[in-house]
Amino acid sequence: MPVRVKPGTTERIQTTWFAWGSSGVLLSPTWIRIALTREPIDASLFGNDGWDGSGEFRYGEIQDHWFAWDGRPPPPPLNMSCAFNTLILAFGGINLFNPAVDVCIDDCKKWFGPDEFCDMNTCTCKKKELSCTDNTDSFWFFGGSKWKPGMVCKDDCPKDYKCAADCICDPIKKKQHTECRNGRCVVVNGPGPDECKRNRDCQRTKCSNGECTLINEKGKDECTWYGDCRSSKCTEGECEWFNRPGKWECVLDRQCWHYECDEMKCDKRVNEPGKDKCEEDKDCYHKECVNGKCIKVAGKDDNKCETDNECAQRPITPRCGDGYLSTPTTPGGGDEECDPNTGPYNNWTGAKKYPCPEGKVCVDCKCITPEEGYHKECVEGVCIDVAGEGEDVCLTDSACYYYKCVGTECKKINEPGEDSCSSDTDCYHMECVDKACIRVAGKSDSTCQTDNDCKECTSGEYPTSSECSTQCDRTCLINEATSCYFCPSCEDLDMYGTESDCESKKPCNRPDYCVKSTSSSSKNCWYCQGVTCGGSDYPYKDSNCDGNCDSGKGEVCVEYGDSGCYGCKCPDLVVSSRKVSISFSESIDCGGEVCMMECIRAGYIQLKIGNFGKAAAGSSNAHVVLSPSEETWDKSIEALSPGQSSSEKTIDLANSYNGEGSSCETLSWWWSAPTYTVTFTADYGNAVTECDENNNEETSHK
């Protein structure tokens, strides 16, 4: 136990197991350390500090420096082992280290390991403390965590962060959840299940009047496009559309009917949905050989033939009739015994007729006796085979008909003959008859092409309005006698070519006055504009309107043109033009500890103020109110003449916010509903006295 002494006295103790002044004293128990001096002290060392030099500090002498300090200097400093002092404290001893005078030797790593360090203030060994903040930086930015099991972690994390078991600063997560509000997914503080992950989770589509619209309501989508909200049905060959969900039976009328064959024509329309039974006439028949002829037979089937040659009772060579007696070795030829040189390819140089020997006839380029075969005859323009003896009247159908003019038309005659025409133009020419260009039977030179060629226009007249218009700056008139067009003079229009003629030839006296026409029908012609003072507009001839104008209504006496007639007129300011464009965009991110949001409004308001009165209006103000944000603006309007509109005034609606927050609704200029109202007021404050003070306001809605 420590020994306490009174000032000016000494006490002495003995130990049985240490030698005074030896190194053993440094390793003695703590209570002995308090009681013992350390080594002999030379009094001269402390002479300058006021010590009188009396007495000595001997080995084993006891002095309580904390309780018995008597103005004398303290003993010299002690070199203390940090490791051993730690052991002394571990076994219940007292810390003898005085940081003001003693020297602490850091030997903690030597005795206790590399993770120990010496606290120089207490001269005790401690586990090395790892900063949670520094270790977090090391983990994220410098290659990994420095923390190991058994290390002491110092919680020095910032506010809203905590030091986790692995000595890493983690954010303290507040309890939050998402909710749908007005079609938007917002983060709400407090526990609860998440309703949404994005704004679209808080909206759904709904069919309304045939359109697929997006509404701010959570639920299942009814549609993905407007087609899901409509339906159609075929009715009597027409496709009817309905603004209600249902089955689409058709899109076009063509899907409500199909074609079927009517005998051998593909022209029967059936007003029912279905696939066409045919696309063209050839889908309604096939060809077969009948009586040696290849003819059309109703019904779809494979063709049995293409030409009459395929239906002959004996082979016909492909080149039969071309004026060349071909053999099987001839390209495209056959074993011909004769060739009638009748076509269809007989117009080449050297083509000629190869007859049969006497007593035989040439049938299909074969020489046969009449009694053994048949002959060909023309029947209603068709060359057919007729059994029995006889001369061939024809070999092809073209020998059984010809074309001739019948009136002004070239018609087919079903009997053998020579063509006298090939088209209608071979049967007529054009002549003027009663000022009209018509067809006249007979081939001759035409004297006209159109009715205009038959007009007998005089000098200065033109057969067409377009020809006349190129020469005239007024609307051309037609001469009923010749049906030709001419450019009218001002006199033709009962007007005058000059202002002086207007004033002199037909005196134009006030209040009447001469006016130059700007109409296309009478351009640059002068006429007398008649004015009669009277009625309700300009009843006075006095420039003061006989004192009848009401200044309380803003009326002033105004002359009508230069007419000499006067009337009481007033200004009337109205909103003559207005345009509004507003759009919003928002982005909310609650991934961190604090929600961040970006809110943007873009758009503009434009307006013009017009003077619809008949008197000038002085300068005024226009007032604009935007709801639901209840923002207001005033615009200065310049003085306006009667009928004049102001310059366009523009209000910029651009606004934005980027910072903390979870709902743009907190901003004064923001609203979530897709509607707004803009109220425009002309002559705000009634700076101008008007005819009508009740027509100044206009409203735009969405």
XYZ file of C-alpha atoms in Angstrom:
702
model
C 0.000 0.000 0.000
C 1.286 3.546 -0.565
C 3.028 5.345 2.288
C 1.821 8.842 3.025
C 4.062 11.322 4.889
C 3.565 14.762 6.269
C 5.524 17.712 4.883
C 8.980 17.946 6.371
C 9.093 14.338 7.589
C 10.393 11.097 6.193
C 9.512 7.478 6.473
C 11.501 4.396 5.589
C 10.372 0.958 4.448
C 12.275 -2.163 3.548
C 11.727 -4.807 0.993
C 13.062 -8.286 1.304
C 13.283 -9.102 -2.297
C 14.606 -6.049 -4.175
C 17.883 -4.179 -4.049
C 17.511 -0.396 -3.835
C 18.618 1.502 -6.903
C 18.788 -1.631 -9.014
C 16.752 -2.391 -12.074
C 14.588 -4.441 -9.790
C 13.084 -1.257 -8.450
C 11.709 -0.465 -11.893
C 9.994 -3.841 -11.903
C 8.672 -3.586 -8.352
C 4.905 -3.575 -7.666
C 3.062 -0.325 -8.142
C 2.557 0.436 -4.489
C 6.322 0.183 -3.928
C 6.865 2.575 -6.821
C 4.807 5.177 -5.060
C 6.744 4.765 -1.820
C 10.335 4.689 -3.110
C 12.637 7.348 -4.450
C 14.539 6.411 -7.530
C 18.213 7.276 -7.051
C 20.475 9.640 -5.140
C 19.880 13.221 -6.138
C 22.455 15.975 -6.209
C 20.913 18.974 -4.523
C 22.796 21.332 -6.822
C 20.667 20.166 -9.731
C 17.690 21.948 -8.265
C 19.317 25.009 -6.837
C 17.852 27.295 -9.392
C 14.325 26.137 -8.554
C 14.399 27.463 -4.938
C 15.441 24.311 -3.109
C 17.582 25.112 -0.057
C 19.799 22.079 -0.598
C 19.128 20.564 2.841
C 18.596 16.869 3.142
C 19.268 14.070 0.738
C 17.218 11.604 -1.183
C 18.660 8.264 -0.325
C 17.816 4.792 -1.500
C 14.844 3.611 0.436
C 13.781 7.024 1.690
C 10.056 7.597 1.459
C 8.524 10.778 0.116
C 4.932 11.293 -1.016
C 5.365 13.697 -3.938
C 1.641 14.153 -4.415
C 0.630 14.815 -0.844
C 3.880 15.951 0.723
C 5.153 18.345 -1.918
C 6.846 21.096 -0.035
C 7.972 23.369 -2.845
C 10.916 21.196 -3.661
C 11.536 19.961 -7.223
C 10.212 16.513 -8.148
C 12.518 13.588 -8.561
C 14.026 12.867 -12.002
C 11.765 11.213 -14.670
C 11.252 7.467 -14.772
C 11.799 5.306 -17.897
C 8.738 3.014 -17.764
C 7.964 -0.103 -19.842
C 4.555 0.301 -21.492
C 4.134 -3.503 -21.638
C 4.946 -4.050 -17.962
C 2.791 -1.137 -16.797
C -0.061 -2.751 -18.706
C 0.496 -6.012 -16.803
C 0.553 -4.159 -13.471
C -2.863 -2.677 -14.275
C -4.131 -6.043 -15.496
C -3.401 -7.567 -12.055
C -5.204 -4.810 -10.155
C -2.324 -2.469 -9.588
C -2.174 1.338 -9.745
C -0.815 3.262 -12.727
C 2.362 4.990 -11.536
C 3.021 6.749 -14.869
C 3.069 10.532 -14.752
C 2.906 11.804 -18.349
C 4.198 15.212 -17.265
C 7.604 13.917 -16.173
C 7.967 10.223 -16.991
C 9.183 8.623 -20.190
C 7.146 5.729 -21.573
C 8.982 3.049 -23.583
C 6.798 1.609 -26.397
C 7.487 -2.135 -26.309
C 3.879 -3.269 -26.904
C 4.489 -4.910 -30.308
C 7.506 -6.759 -28.874
C 5.542 -8.376 -26.030
C 1.926 -8.466 -27.287
C 2.048 -8.549 -31.104
C 1.957 -6.242 -34.174
C -1.647 -5.069 -33.606
C -0.739 -3.454 -30.226
C 0.329 0.139 -29.714
C 1.302 2.212 -26.678
C -0.977 4.968 -25.414
C 1.646 7.521 -24.427
C -0.795 9.398 -22.176
C -1.305 6.400 -19.869
C 1.731 4.266 -20.857
C -0.497 1.254 -21.419
C -0.690 -1.119 -24.389
C -3.915 -1.164 -26.404
C -5.278 -2.870 -29.463
C -4.836 -0.721 -32.542
C -8.130 1.112 -33.341
C -9.180 1.101 -37.016
C -11.137 4.147 -38.217
C -14.451 3.012 -39.705
C -14.432 6.029 -42.050
C -10.847 5.383 -43.224
C -11.553 1.677 -43.696
C -14.681 2.507 -45.757
C -12.567 4.713 -48.055
C -9.996 1.935 -48.341
C -12.708 -0.590 -49.154
C -14.280 1.494 -51.922
C -11.301 3.378 -53.363
C -7.948 1.804 -52.351
C -8.162 -1.912 -52.914
C -10.008 -3.441 -49.957
C -10.790 -3.474 -46.241
C -7.983 -3.310 -43.640
C -10.154 -4.826 -40.914
C -9.357 -8.264 -39.454
C -11.169 -10.263 -36.751
C -10.096 -9.148 -33.262
C -9.288 -5.562 -34.327
C -10.935 -2.646 -32.538
C -13.073 -0.556 -34.914
C -13.638 3.101 -34.107
C -17.128 4.288 -35.045
C -16.424 7.701 -36.572
C -18.977 7.433 -39.406
C -20.865 10.572 -40.506
C -24.394 11.331 -39.430
C -27.023 9.046 -40.925
C -24.395 6.276 -41.217
C -23.473 3.484 -38.782
C -20.337 1.344 -38.474
C -21.159 -2.251 -39.368
C -19.555 -5.413 -37.926
C -17.034 -5.469 -40.788
C -15.905 -1.895 -39.933
C -17.614 -0.356 -42.995
C -19.884 2.725 -42.804
C -23.371 1.765 -43.993
C -26.269 4.215 -44.509
C -28.984 4.076 -41.913
C -32.020 3.197 -43.964
C -35.231 4.811 -42.937
C -38.379 2.829 -43.243
C -40.040 3.921 -46.516
C -42.489 2.538 -49.052
C -44.010 3.603 -52.394
C -47.591 4.710 -53.022
C -49.607 5.738 -56.090
C -50.735 9.360 -55.969
C -52.412 11.125 -58.907
C -50.895 8.700 -61.378
C -47.354 9.032 -60.030
C -45.250 6.598 -57.978
C -43.922 8.515 -54.955
C -41.771 7.501 -51.964
C -43.485 7.870 -48.568
C -41.705 7.732 -45.200
C -42.946 4.985 -42.892
C -43.425 1.221 -43.045
C -45.719 -0.382 -45.584
C -45.792 -2.502 -48.751
C -44.601 -0.996 -52.052
C -47.476 -0.265 -54.439
C -45.342 0.640 -57.442
C -41.891 0.905 -58.971
C -42.601 3.488 -61.700
C -45.283 6.002 -62.632
C -46.780 3.617 -65.200
C -47.693 1.226 -62.345
C -50.080 3.933 -61.119
C -51.887 4.351 -64.428
C -54.031 2.209 -66.654
C -55.590 2.429 -70.089
C -59.318 2.679 -70.629
C -61.527 2.666 -73.728
C -63.518 5.882 -74.171
C -65.485 6.725 -77.332
C -63.341 4.439 -79.427
C -60.045 5.843 -78.161
C -57.487 4.202 -75.854
C -56.772 6.789 -73.145
C -54.378 6.738 -70.177
C -55.983 7.570 -66.815
C -54.394 8.216 -63.406
C -55.747 5.097 -61.760
C -54.077 1.864 -60.744
C -55.497 -1.236 -62.406
C -55.427 -3.572 -65.379
C -55.077 -2.052 -68.863
C -58.160 -2.325 -71.074
C -56.313 -1.566 -74.303
C -52.928 -1.025 -75.937
C -54.102 1.011 -78.970
C -57.324 2.490 -80.303
C -58.045 -0.676 -82.276
C -58.747 -2.476 -78.977
C -61.556 0.013 -78.330
C -63.361 -0.422 -81.640
C -65.027 -3.192 -83.613
C -66.394 -3.742 -87.108
C -69.011 -5.791 -88.925
C -69.891 -6.460 -92.569
C -73.370 -5.232 -93.533
C -74.613 -5.677 -97.130
C -71.129 -5.531 -98.566
C -69.965 -2.543 -96.488
C -67.651 -2.454 -93.478
C -69.230 -0.626 -90.530
C -67.053 0.574 -87.638
C -68.257 0.903 -84.035
C -66.716 2.819 -81.111
C -66.934 -0.123 -78.735
C -64.629 -3.046 -77.975
C -65.378 -6.197 -79.920
C -64.425 -8.384 -82.850
C -62.914 -6.909 -86.003
C -64.696 -8.586 -88.896
C -63.319 -6.175 -91.485
C -61.247 -3.061 -92.047
C -62.141 -2.248 -95.662
C -65.370 -2.638 -97.627
C -63.522 -5.019 -99.961
C -63.352 -7.551 -97.141
C -67.160 -7.707 -97.025
C -67.751 -9.172 -100.473
C -66.133 -11.566 -102.941
C -66.297 -12.526 -106.609
C -67.786 -15.697 -108.043
C -68.168 -16.960 -111.607
C -71.319 -16.076 -113.537
C -71.223 -18.616 -116.394
C -67.826 -17.847 -117.962
C -67.415 -14.311 -116.529
C -65.767 -13.428 -113.224
C -68.149 -10.582 -112.445
C -70.651 -11.875 -109.910
C -70.271 -9.919 -106.663
C -71.552 -11.678 -103.527
C -72.029 -9.352 -100.525
C -70.604 -11.739 -97.974
C -67.089 -12.038 -96.520
C -65.101 -14.742 -98.215
C -62.279 -15.579 -100.551
C -62.721 -14.762 -104.248
C -63.722 -17.841 -106.242
C -62.111 -16.220 -109.285
C -59.823 -13.315 -110.137
C -60.333 -13.077 -113.901
C -62.562 -14.602 -116.567
C -60.159 -17.438 -117.362
C -60.759 -18.773 -113.841
C -64.377 -19.506 -114.871
C -63.802 -21.795 -117.865
C -61.462 -24.239 -119.524
C -60.890 -25.195 -123.157
C -61.981 -28.423 -124.807
C -62.124 -29.769 -128.341
C -65.699 -29.812 -129.686
C -66.364 -30.789 -133.299
C -62.745 -30.174 -134.175
C -62.750 -26.683 -132.588
C -60.997 -25.595 -129.365
C -63.790 -23.816 -127.518
C -64.437 -22.467 -123.988
C -66.489 -24.611 -121.607
C -67.839 -23.268 -118.273
C -66.112 -24.544 -115.138
C -62.546 -24.492 -113.893
C -60.464 -27.417 -115.196
C -57.242 -28.114 -117.029
C -57.260 -26.923 -120.639
C -57.452 -29.779 -123.137
C -56.375 -27.527 -126.020
C -55.213 -24.011 -126.822
C -55.810 -23.735 -130.596
C -58.025 -25.382 -133.180
C -54.982 -27.129 -134.640
C -54.835 -29.282 -131.530
C -58.396 -30.462 -132.252
C -57.921 -31.485 -135.921
C -58.756 -35.042 -136.889
C -55.290 -35.443 -138.397
C -51.949 -33.861 -137.450
C -51.365 -30.315 -138.586
C -47.795 -29.167 -138.865
C -46.937 -26.046 -136.863
C -45.876 -24.139 -140.007
C -48.865 -25.057 -142.128
C -49.984 -22.012 -144.157
C -46.737 -20.019 -143.979
C -45.944 -20.415 -147.707
C -43.143 -22.909 -147.180
C -43.304 -26.671 -147.743
C -41.618 -27.843 -144.537
C -40.276 -31.255 -143.596
C -39.737 -32.885 -140.193
C -36.130 -31.690 -140.278
C -37.194 -28.072 -140.818
C -37.078 -26.030 -137.571
C -40.669 -25.844 -136.359
C -41.816 -27.723 -139.430
C -43.483 -31.013 -140.171
C -44.203 -33.455 -142.956
C -46.213 -31.162 -145.276
C -47.644 -32.368 -148.584
C -48.996 -28.968 -149.569
C -49.174 -25.407 -148.206
C -52.021 -22.968 -149.020
C -49.882 -19.883 -148.186
C -52.746 -18.429 -146.088
C -50.888 -17.384 -142.964
C -50.488 -16.485 -140.315
C -46.767 -16.022 -141.167
C -46.880 -15.915 -144.964
C -45.668 -12.370 -145.561
C -42.021 -13.249 -145.989
C -40.073 -13.015 -149.246
C -40.273 -16.276 -151.118
C -43.560 -17.444 -149.604
C -45.855 -19.132 -152.156
C -48.682 -21.622 -152.486
C -47.870 -25.327 -152.838
C -50.989 -27.029 -154.340
C -51.900 -30.718 -154.329
C -51.935 -32.923 -157.429
C -55.086 -32.776 -159.527
C -57.982 -34.568 -157.924
C -56.883 -33.851 -154.376
C -57.391 -30.954 -152.046
C -54.970 -29.458 -149.465
C -56.394 -29.908 -145.981
C -54.095 -29.070 -143.067
C -51.111 -29.286 -145.458
C -52.085 -32.853 -146.380
C -53.317 -33.836 -149.852
C -56.550 -35.816 -149.611
C -59.308 -36.762 -151.993
C -62.579 -34.919 -151.317
C -64.560 -38.062 -150.613
C -62.049 -39.127 -148.005
C -62.116 -36.023 -145.901
C -64.029 -32.894 -145.055
C -63.966 -29.256 -145.987
C -64.031 -25.878 -144.119
C -66.789 -23.322 -144.194
C -67.479 -19.940 -142.532
C -70.311 -19.948 -139.992
C -71.022 -16.623 -138.176
C -67.458 -15.416 -138.549
C -65.873 -18.714 -137.486
C -64.058 -21.184 -139.744
C -65.314 -24.689 -138.864
C -64.904 -28.200 -140.273
C -67.850 -29.573 -142.240
C -67.968 -33.271 -143.134
C -68.281 -34.221 -146.798
C -66.843 -33.193 -150.090
C -66.218 -29.591 -151.009
C -63.674 -26.831 -151.427
C -62.291 -25.089 -148.347
C -63.828 -21.664 -148.058
C -61.453 -20.765 -145.216
C -58.528 -22.048 -143.270
C -58.659 -19.639 -140.273
C -61.322 -17.516 -138.591
C -59.840 -14.329 -140.038
C -61.009 -15.449 -143.479
C -64.627 -15.475 -142.253
C -65.035 -11.781 -141.382
C -63.913 -8.324 -142.409
C -64.231 -4.691 -141.227
C -66.075 -1.891 -142.982
C -67.360 1.591 -142.164
C -70.952 1.830 -140.960
C -71.644 5.528 -140.479
C -68.763 6.904 -138.456
C -67.840 3.520 -136.917
C -65.606 0.690 -138.150
C -67.627 -2.499 -137.564
C -66.945 -6.233 -137.933
C -68.974 -8.034 -140.618
C -69.222 -11.834 -140.110
C -68.714 -12.965 -143.691
C -65.719 -13.319 -145.978
C -64.521 -10.008 -147.425
C -61.786 -7.388 -147.607
C -61.231 -4.873 -144.775
C -62.034 -1.272 -145.670
C -61.144 0.167 -142.249
C -59.102 -0.694 -139.200
C -60.497 1.805 -136.658
C -63.260 4.420 -136.315
C -60.888 7.186 -137.424
C -60.895 5.611 -140.913
C -64.661 6.242 -141.140
C -65.053 9.971 -140.399
C -63.524 13.417 -140.450
C -64.148 16.550 -138.314
C -66.129 19.542 -139.628
C -67.631 22.708 -138.143
C -71.439 22.506 -138.038
C -73.378 25.281 -136.251
C -70.159 26.467 -134.583
C -69.517 22.981 -133.199
C -66.755 20.593 -134.298
C -68.480 17.238 -134.998
C -67.786 13.905 -136.743
C -68.939 13.589 -140.342
C -69.056 10.168 -142.080
C -66.486 9.591 -144.792
C -62.740 9.795 -144.882
C -61.507 13.325 -145.598
C -59.277 16.029 -144.180
C -60.604 17.447 -140.887
C -61.236 21.184 -140.708
C -61.351 21.377 -136.885
C -60.361 19.527 -133.756
C -62.394 21.282 -131.029
C -65.390 23.615 -130.862
C -62.998 26.540 -130.384
C -61.757 25.971 -133.958
C -65.286 26.779 -135.170
C -65.588 30.179 -133.532
C -65.497 33.243 -135.825
C -63.645 35.624 -133.505
C -63.121 39.260 -134.557
C -60.024 41.353 -133.891
C -59.317 41.576 -130.160
C -61.285 38.407 -129.434
C -59.984 35.004 -128.379
C -61.570 31.557 -128.709
C -60.789 30.581 -125.091
C -60.805 32.370 -121.766
C -57.233 31.243 -121.027
C -55.898 32.807 -124.246
C -57.708 36.033 -123.421
C -56.428 36.090 -119.810
C -52.818 36.190 -120.987
C -53.554 39.488 -122.743
C -55.833 41.100 -120.136
C -55.386 42.199 -116.495
C -59.146 42.028 -115.897
C -61.622 39.186 -116.047
C -62.405 38.487 -119.727
C -66.009 38.690 -120.929
C -67.711 36.558 -123.598
C -69.252 37.962 -126.778
C -72.596 36.204 -127.007
C -72.725 36.787 -130.787
C -69.432 35.044 -131.534
C -68.948 32.999 -128.324
C -65.451 34.505 -128.203
C -63.729 36.156 -125.242
C -62.481 39.752 -125.104
C -60.754 42.073 -122.620
C -63.350 44.664 -121.504
C -62.543 48.367 -121.347
C -63.549 50.450 -118.337
C -66.351 51.908 -120.452
C -67.624 48.373 -121.214
C -68.000 47.996 -117.451
C -69.771 51.365 -117.079
C -66.676 52.804 -115.399
C -63.929 55.283 -116.296
C -60.319 54.904 -117.274
C -59.080 57.907 -115.254
C -60.059 59.720 -112.070
C -60.618 62.963 -113.984
C -63.086 61.242 -116.344
C -64.912 59.900 -113.277
C -65.158 63.371 -111.759
C -66.022 65.259 -114.958
C -67.982 63.013 -117.331
C -70.291 61.911 -114.559
C -69.938 64.531 -111.851
C -69.069 62.804 -108.586
C -69.892 65.340 -105.877
C -69.467 65.097 -102.106
C -70.350 63.116 -100.183
C -69.941 60.838 -103.233
C -66.297 60.305 -104.261
C -64.306 58.562 -107.021
C -62.656 55.246 -106.167
C -60.145 53.140 -108.133
C -61.299 49.522 -108.337
C -59.013 46.729 -107.131
C -61.380 43.931 -108.131
C -60.031 41.452 -110.692
C -63.135 41.997 -112.826
C -62.634 45.794 -113.072
C -59.024 46.353 -112.114
C -57.664 49.946 -112.480
C -61.086 51.347 -113.469
C -62.590 54.336 -111.646
C -66.146 54.592 -110.402
C -68.185 56.987 -108.293
C -68.800 55.644 -104.786
C -72.179 56.882 -103.696
C -72.542 57.955 -100.062
C -75.759 59.001 -98.399
C -75.431 60.674 -95.027
C -78.045 59.227 -92.770
C -79.018 56.021 -91.085
C -77.343 54.927 -87.867
C -73.680 54.835 -88.989
C -72.805 58.280 -90.392
C -75.924 60.412 -90.126
C -74.315 63.834 -89.612
C -72.850 66.382 -92.039
C -71.433 68.366 -89.110
C -67.834 67.541 -88.119
C -68.908 67.744 -84.452
C -71.815 65.326 -85.048
C -74.133 68.079 -83.793
C -72.765 67.473 -80.272
C -74.501 64.095 -79.977
C -71.447 61.911 -79.144
C -71.432 60.351 -75.646
C -67.952 60.739 -74.142
C -68.985 58.411 -71.323
C -68.958 55.587 -73.887
C -65.717 56.780 -75.429
C -67.537 58.124 -78.531
C -65.795 60.611 -80.843
C -67.054 62.168 -84.081
C -65.442 60.330 -87.036
C -65.709 61.094 -90.778
C -66.430 58.217 -93.158
C -63.495 58.321 -95.574
C -63.494 61.680 -97.307
C -67.254 61.557 -97.688
C -68.303 64.545 -95.614
C -70.523 62.253 -93.530
C -69.859 61.900 -89.795
C -70.875 59.501 -87.057
C -70.276 58.926 -83.333
C -67.808 56.048 -83.022
C -65.937 54.472 -80.122
C -63.067 52.021 -79.608
C -63.663 48.421 -78.546
C -60.694 46.399 -77.245
C -60.926 42.611 -77.328
C -58.548 39.617 -77.129
C -58.104 38.985 -80.860
C -55.597 36.107 -80.680
C -54.427 33.693 -77.973
C -52.152 30.655 -77.877
C -51.170 28.431 -74.932
C -48.589 25.622 -74.751
C -47.683 23.955 -71.416
C -45.796 20.717 -70.703
C -44.359 19.131 -67.552
C -41.670 16.537 -66.852
C -40.526 15.106 -63.526
C -37.912 12.648 -62.271
C -37.811 11.419 -58.637
C -34.960 9.257 -57.291
C -35.258 7.853 -53.765
C -32.428 5.329 -54.105
C -30.297 7.219 -51.568
C -31.031 8.250 -48.018
C -32.623 11.484 -49.283
C -35.057 11.679 -52.213
C -33.886 13.896 -55.097
C -36.228 15.283 -57.711
C -36.025 17.226 -60.978
C -39.157 19.160 -61.944
C -39.383 21.032 -65.273
C -42.156 23.147 -66.756
C -41.894 24.387 -70.354
C -44.248 26.428 -72.497
C -45.524 29.862 -73.373
C -48.614 32.072 -73.534
C -49.110 34.405 -76.518
C -51.798 37.014 -77.079
C -52.830 39.930 -79.245
C -55.280 42.714 -78.422
C -57.420 44.102 -81.259
C -59.464 47.290 -81.622
C -62.762 46.131 -83.111
C -64.299 49.566 -82.731
C -64.416 52.386 -85.303
C -62.444 54.923 -83.263
C -58.795 54.905 -82.183
C -57.878 53.475 -78.769
C -55.082 54.793 -76.560
C -52.475 52.597 -74.861
C -53.776 50.033 -72.369
C -52.832 46.955 -70.344
C -53.616 43.260 -70.867
C -53.872 40.926 -67.860
C -53.254 37.145 -67.867
C -54.092 34.639 -65.091
C -52.896 31.008 -65.173
C -54.745 28.485 -62.997
C -54.357 26.320 -60.930
C -50.982 27.915 -60.082
C -52.689 31.351 -59.883
C -49.767 33.081 -61.632
C -50.483 36.523 -63.129
C -48.818 38.773 -65.705
C -49.502 42.233 -67.162
C -48.523 43.322 -70.672
C -48.492 46.877 -72.051
C -50.549 47.358 -75.230
C -49.744 50.135 -77.668
C -52.346 52.590 -79.060
C -54.465 50.974 -81.777
C -56.264 52.374 -84.815
C -59.728 51.075 -85.760
C -59.428 47.459 -86.917
C -55.757 47.212 -85.845
C -54.308 44.420 -83.674
C -51.365 44.824 -81.326
C -48.016 43.132 -81.739
C -47.861 39.623 -80.298
C -47.065 39.517 -76.586
C -45.305 36.410 -75.224
C -45.079 35.081 -71.652
C -42.358 32.490 -71.033
C -43.567 29.717 -68.693
C -40.186 27.972 -68.331
C -39.430 26.936 -64.747
C -37.325 24.200 -63.142
C -36.157 22.773 -59.806
C -33.406 20.229 -59.095
C -32.836 19.271 -55.468
C -34.148 17.417 -52.444
C -37.784 16.361 -52.419
C -40.168 13.553 -53.243
C -43.057 15.434 -54.900
C -43.110 18.284 -57.412
C -46.532 19.205 -55.960
C -44.721 21.243 -53.306
C -43.674 23.783 -55.978
C -45.977 26.771 -56.422
C -45.798 26.635 -60.233
C -46.454 22.880 -60.528
C -49.686 20.927 -60.840
C -50.313 17.291 -61.728
C -53.761 17.433 -63.330
C -53.655 17.544 -67.158
C -55.992 20.571 -67.148
C -55.452 24.291 -66.834
C -57.288 27.570 -67.388
C -55.809 30.768 -68.819
C -57.891 33.946 -68.499
C -57.048 36.892 -70.791
C -58.382 40.403 -70.098
C -58.089 43.306 -72.539
C -58.008 46.907 -71.221
C -57.274 45.687 -67.676
C -57.914 48.612 -65.356
C -60.269 50.330 -67.899
C -57.704 52.811 -69.193
C -59.767 53.112 -72.418
C -63.476 53.988 -72.440
C -65.103 51.534 -74.859
C -68.401 50.929 -76.631
C -68.674 47.528 -74.928
C -66.995 47.021 -71.562
C -68.282 43.437 -71.249
C -66.322 41.742 -74.058
C -62.782 42.223 -72.721
C -62.305 38.727 -71.265
C -61.508 35.451 -73.030
C -60.612 32.056 -71.546
C -58.557 29.099 -72.825
C -59.105 25.686 -71.232
C -57.539 22.266 -71.383
